[in-house]
Short mmCIF file of C-alpha atoms in Angstrom, two decimals:
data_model
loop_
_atom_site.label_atom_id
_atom_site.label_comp_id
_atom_site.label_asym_id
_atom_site.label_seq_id
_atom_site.Cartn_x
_atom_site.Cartn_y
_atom_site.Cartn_z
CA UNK A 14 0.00 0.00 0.00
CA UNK A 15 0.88 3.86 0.22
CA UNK A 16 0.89 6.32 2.93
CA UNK A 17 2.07 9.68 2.90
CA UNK A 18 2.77 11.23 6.31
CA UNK A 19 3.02 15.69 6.76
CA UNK A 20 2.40 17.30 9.63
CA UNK A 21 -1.17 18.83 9.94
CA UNK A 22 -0.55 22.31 10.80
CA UNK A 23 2.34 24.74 10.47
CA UNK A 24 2.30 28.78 11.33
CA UNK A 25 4.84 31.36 10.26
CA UNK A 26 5.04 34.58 9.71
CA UNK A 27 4.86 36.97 6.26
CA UNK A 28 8.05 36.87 4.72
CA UNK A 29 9.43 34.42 6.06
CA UNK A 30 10.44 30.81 5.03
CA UNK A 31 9.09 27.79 5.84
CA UNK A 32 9.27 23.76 5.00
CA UNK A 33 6.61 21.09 5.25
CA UNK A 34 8.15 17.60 5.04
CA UNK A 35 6.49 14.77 4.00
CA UNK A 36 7.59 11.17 4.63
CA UNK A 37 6.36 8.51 2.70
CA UNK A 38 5.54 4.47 2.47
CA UNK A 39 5.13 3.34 -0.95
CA UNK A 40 5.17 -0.48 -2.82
CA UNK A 41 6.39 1.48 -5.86
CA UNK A 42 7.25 5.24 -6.41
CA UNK A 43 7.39 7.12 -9.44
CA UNK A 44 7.92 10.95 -7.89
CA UNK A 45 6.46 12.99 -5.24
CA UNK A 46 4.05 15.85 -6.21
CA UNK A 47 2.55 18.63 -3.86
CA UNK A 48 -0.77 20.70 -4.78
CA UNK A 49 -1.70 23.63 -2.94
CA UNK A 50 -5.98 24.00 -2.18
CA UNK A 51 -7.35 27.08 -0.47
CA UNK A 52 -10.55 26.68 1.38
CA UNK A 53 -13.32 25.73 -0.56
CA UNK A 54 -11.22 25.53 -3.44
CA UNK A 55 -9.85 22.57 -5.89
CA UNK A 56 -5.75 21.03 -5.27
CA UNK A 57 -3.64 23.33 -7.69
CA UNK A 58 -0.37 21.21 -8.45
CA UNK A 59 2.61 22.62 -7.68
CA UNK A 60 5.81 20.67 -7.89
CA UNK A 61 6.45 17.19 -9.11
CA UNK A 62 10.20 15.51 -8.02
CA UNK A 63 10.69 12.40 -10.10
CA UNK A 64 14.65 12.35 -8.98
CA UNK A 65 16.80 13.56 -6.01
CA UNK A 66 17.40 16.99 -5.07
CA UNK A 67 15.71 20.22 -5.38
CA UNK A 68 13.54 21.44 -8.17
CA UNK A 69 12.67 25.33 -8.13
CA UNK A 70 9.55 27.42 -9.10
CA UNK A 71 9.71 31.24 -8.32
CA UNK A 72 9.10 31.20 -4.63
CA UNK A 73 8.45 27.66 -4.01
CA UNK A 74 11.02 24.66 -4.06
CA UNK A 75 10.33 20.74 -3.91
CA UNK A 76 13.02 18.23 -2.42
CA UNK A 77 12.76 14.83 -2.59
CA UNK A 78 15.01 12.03 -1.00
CA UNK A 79 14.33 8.40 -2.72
CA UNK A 80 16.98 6.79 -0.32
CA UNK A 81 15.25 8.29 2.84
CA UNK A 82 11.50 8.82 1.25
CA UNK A 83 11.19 11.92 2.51
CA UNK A 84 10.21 15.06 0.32
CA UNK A 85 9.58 18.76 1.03
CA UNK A 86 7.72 22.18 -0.34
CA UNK A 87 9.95 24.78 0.63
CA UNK A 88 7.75 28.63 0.44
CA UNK A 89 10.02 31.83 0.62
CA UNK A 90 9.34 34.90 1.17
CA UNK A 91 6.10 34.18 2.44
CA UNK A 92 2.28 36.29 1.30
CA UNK A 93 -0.76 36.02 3.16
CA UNK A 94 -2.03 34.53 0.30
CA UNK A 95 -0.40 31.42 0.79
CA UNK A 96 -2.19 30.33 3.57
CA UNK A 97 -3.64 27.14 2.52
CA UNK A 98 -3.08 23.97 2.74
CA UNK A 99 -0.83 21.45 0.93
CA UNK A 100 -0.75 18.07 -0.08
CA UNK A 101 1.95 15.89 -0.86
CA UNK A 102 1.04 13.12 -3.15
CA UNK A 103 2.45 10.05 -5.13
CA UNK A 104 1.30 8.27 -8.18
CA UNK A 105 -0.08 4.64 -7.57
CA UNK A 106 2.19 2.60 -9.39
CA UNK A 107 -0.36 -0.45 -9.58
CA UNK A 108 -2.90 1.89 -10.74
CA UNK A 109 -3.57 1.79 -14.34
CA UNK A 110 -5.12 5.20 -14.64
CA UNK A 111 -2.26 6.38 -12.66
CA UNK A 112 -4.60 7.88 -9.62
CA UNK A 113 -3.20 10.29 -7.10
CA UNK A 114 -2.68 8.91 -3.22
CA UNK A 115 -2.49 12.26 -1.12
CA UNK A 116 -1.24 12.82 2.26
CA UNK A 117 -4.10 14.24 4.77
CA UNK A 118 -2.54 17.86 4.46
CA UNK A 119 -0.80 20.44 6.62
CA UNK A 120 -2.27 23.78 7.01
CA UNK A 121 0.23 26.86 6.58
CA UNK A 122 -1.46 29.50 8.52
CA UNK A 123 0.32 32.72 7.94
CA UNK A 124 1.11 35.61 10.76
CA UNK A 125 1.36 39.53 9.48
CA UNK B 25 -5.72 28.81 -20.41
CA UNK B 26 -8.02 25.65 -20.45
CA UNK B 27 -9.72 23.93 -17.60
CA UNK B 28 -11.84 21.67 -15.87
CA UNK B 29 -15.88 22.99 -15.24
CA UNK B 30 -17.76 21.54 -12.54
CA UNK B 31 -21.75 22.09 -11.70
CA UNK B 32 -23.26 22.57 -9.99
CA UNK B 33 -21.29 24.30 -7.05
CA UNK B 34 -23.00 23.52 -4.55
CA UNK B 35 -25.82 20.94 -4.34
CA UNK B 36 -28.22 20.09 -1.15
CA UNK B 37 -30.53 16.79 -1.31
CA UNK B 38 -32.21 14.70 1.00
CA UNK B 39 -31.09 11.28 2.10
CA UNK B 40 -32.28 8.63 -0.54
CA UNK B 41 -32.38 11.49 -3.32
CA UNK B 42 -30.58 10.64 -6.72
CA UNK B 43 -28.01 13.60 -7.50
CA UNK B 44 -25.73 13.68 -10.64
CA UNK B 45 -22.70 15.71 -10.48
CA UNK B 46 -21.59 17.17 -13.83
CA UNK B 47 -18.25 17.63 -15.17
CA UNK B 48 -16.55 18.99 -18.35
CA UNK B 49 -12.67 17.89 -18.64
CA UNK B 50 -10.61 20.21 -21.15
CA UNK B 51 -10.99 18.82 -24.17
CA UNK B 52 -8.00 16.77 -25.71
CA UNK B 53 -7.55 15.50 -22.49
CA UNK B 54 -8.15 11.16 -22.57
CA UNK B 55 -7.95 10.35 -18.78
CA UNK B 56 -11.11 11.37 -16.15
CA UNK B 57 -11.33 10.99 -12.81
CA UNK B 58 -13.46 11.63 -9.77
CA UNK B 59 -11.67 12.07 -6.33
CA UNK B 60 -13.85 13.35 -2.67
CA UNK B 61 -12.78 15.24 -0.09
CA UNK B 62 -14.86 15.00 3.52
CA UNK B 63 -15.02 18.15 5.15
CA UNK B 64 -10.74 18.47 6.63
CA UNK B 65 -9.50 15.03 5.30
CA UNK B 66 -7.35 14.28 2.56
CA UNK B 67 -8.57 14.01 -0.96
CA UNK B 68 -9.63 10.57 -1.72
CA UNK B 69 -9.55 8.71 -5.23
CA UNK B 70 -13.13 7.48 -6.35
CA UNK B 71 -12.84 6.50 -10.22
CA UNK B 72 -11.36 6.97 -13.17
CA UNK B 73 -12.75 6.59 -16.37
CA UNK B 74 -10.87 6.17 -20.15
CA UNK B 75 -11.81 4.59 -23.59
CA UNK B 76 -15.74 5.06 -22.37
CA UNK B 77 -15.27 2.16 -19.72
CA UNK B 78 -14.24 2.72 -15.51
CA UNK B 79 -10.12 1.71 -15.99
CA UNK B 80 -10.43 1.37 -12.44
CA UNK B 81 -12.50 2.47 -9.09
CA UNK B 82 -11.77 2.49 -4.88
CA UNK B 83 -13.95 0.83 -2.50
CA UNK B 84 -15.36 3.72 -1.59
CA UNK B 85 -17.20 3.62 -5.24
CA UNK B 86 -19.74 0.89 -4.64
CA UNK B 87 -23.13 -0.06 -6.50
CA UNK B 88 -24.31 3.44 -5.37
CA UNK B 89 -22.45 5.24 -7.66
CA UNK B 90 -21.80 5.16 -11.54
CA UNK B 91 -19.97 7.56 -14.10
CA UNK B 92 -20.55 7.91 -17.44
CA UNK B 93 -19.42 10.06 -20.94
CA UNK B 94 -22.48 10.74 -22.18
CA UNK B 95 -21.32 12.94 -25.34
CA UNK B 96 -17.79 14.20 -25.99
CA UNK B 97 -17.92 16.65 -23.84
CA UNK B 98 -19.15 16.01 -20.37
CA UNK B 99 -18.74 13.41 -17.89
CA UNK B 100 -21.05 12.64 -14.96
CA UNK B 101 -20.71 11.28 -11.52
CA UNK B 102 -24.48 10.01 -10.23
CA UNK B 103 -24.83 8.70 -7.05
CA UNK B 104 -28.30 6.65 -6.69
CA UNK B 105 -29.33 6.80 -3.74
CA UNK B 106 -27.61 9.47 -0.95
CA UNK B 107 -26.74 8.79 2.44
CA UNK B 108 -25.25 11.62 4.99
CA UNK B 109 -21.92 10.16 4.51
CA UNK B 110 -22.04 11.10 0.93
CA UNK B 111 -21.58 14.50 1.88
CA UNK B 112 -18.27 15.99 0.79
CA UNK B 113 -16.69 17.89 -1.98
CA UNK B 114 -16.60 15.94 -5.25
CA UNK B 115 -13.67 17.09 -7.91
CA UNK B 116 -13.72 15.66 -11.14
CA UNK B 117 -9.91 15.94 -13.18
CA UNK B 118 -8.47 15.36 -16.14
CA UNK B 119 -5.03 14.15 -17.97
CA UNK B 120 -4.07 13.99 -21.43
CA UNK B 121 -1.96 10.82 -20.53
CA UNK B 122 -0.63 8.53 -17.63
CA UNK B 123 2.13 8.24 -16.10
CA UNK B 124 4.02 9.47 -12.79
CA UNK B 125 4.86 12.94 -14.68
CA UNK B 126 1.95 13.63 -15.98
CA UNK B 127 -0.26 16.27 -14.25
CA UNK B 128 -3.85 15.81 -13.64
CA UNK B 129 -6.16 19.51 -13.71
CA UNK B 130 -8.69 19.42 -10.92
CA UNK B 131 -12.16 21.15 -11.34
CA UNK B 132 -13.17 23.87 -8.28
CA UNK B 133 -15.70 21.11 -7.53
CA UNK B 134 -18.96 20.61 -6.34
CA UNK B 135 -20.11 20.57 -2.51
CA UNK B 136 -22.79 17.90 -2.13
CA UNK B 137 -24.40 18.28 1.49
CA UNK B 138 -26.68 15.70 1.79
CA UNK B 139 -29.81 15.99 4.54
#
């Protein structure tokens, strides 16, 4: 099976920088993706790390460790407007349709 | 840019009600799929559809619900007969392919609050 494990809440403050980690227990693994979702809103990928090391977009940065299966969305210089939460996620390998296994979340709440 | 359309937004029926959830995927994409979300849990995979046949569904996706293409342009999610625990958000997505790169577009979805 797969499991994805993130903490469920994380604060910080506007401009500031901060990581959510995300372990995870796969049969298989093709990459690790996160997707962002605002309240009420749909998941809005993000990042996708197929290999080892860190992948950069603008602001946010994804790092994934296969050896250690551990991944993580790094935000800089932190808006209000990303308070929301995020996902990490993985690709069923077994899956034919390739369907999306997401972690239960972790809430950035952000501080002025 | 293109994207996925959902309706309706928000939908309330009573318990035992039929309600079909409507969804149109951009269109060259070949993959569809319907995930749920209960109110502050994870997003959970329900079906997903290709070639006009189900290519695969969860357990949660029992004789209660079905799916269907009914033209080339919209694909439904009907669940037969409600119960409370039916109530959750319900995003339909689409791919153009498979594959552990390829990125699936989620809809803004539809609330379903059943009563």
């Amino acid at each position: 099976g797969q499991s994805l494990e993130q903490p469920s809440e994380v604060t910080a403050v506007e401009g500031a920088i901060v990581q959510i980690n995300c372990t995870y227990q796969t049969s298989g693994f093709y990459g690790l993706s996160w997707y962002q979702q605002h309240d009420g809103g749909a998941p809005t990928f993000l990042s996708y790390n197929a290999l080892d090391g860190l992948e950069e977009t603008g602001r946010f940065s994804s790092f994934l460790s296969r050896s250690d299966s551990y991944g993580y969305l790094l935000l800089q210089e932190l808006q209000m407007k990303d308070s929301a939460s995020y996902f990490c996620a993985v690709r069923d390998p077994y899956s034919s349709a390739s369907k999306i296994i997401f972690g239960s979340g972790t809430r950035l709440s952000i501080r002025p | 840019e293109p994207e996925v359309t959902q309706t309706p937004s928000h939908q309330v029926t009573q318990m035992g009600q039929e309600v079909i959830l409507r969804c149109v995927p951009i269109s060259n994409h070949l993959y569809f799929y319907w995930y749920r979300q209960i109110l502050g849990q994870k997003v959970e995979f329900l079906v997903s559809f290709y070639n006009n046949e189900i290519s695969e569904k969860s357990e949660i996706f029992d004789d209660q619900f079905s799916v269907e293409r009914p033209d080339g342009s919209n694909f439904t999610l009907k669940i037969r007969s409600t119960k409370l625990e039916d109530s959750a958000m319900y995003f339909c997505a689409s791919s153009l392919l498979t594959g552990g790169a390829e990125t699936q577009y989620f809809g803004p979805g539809t609330r379903l609050l059943v009563l």
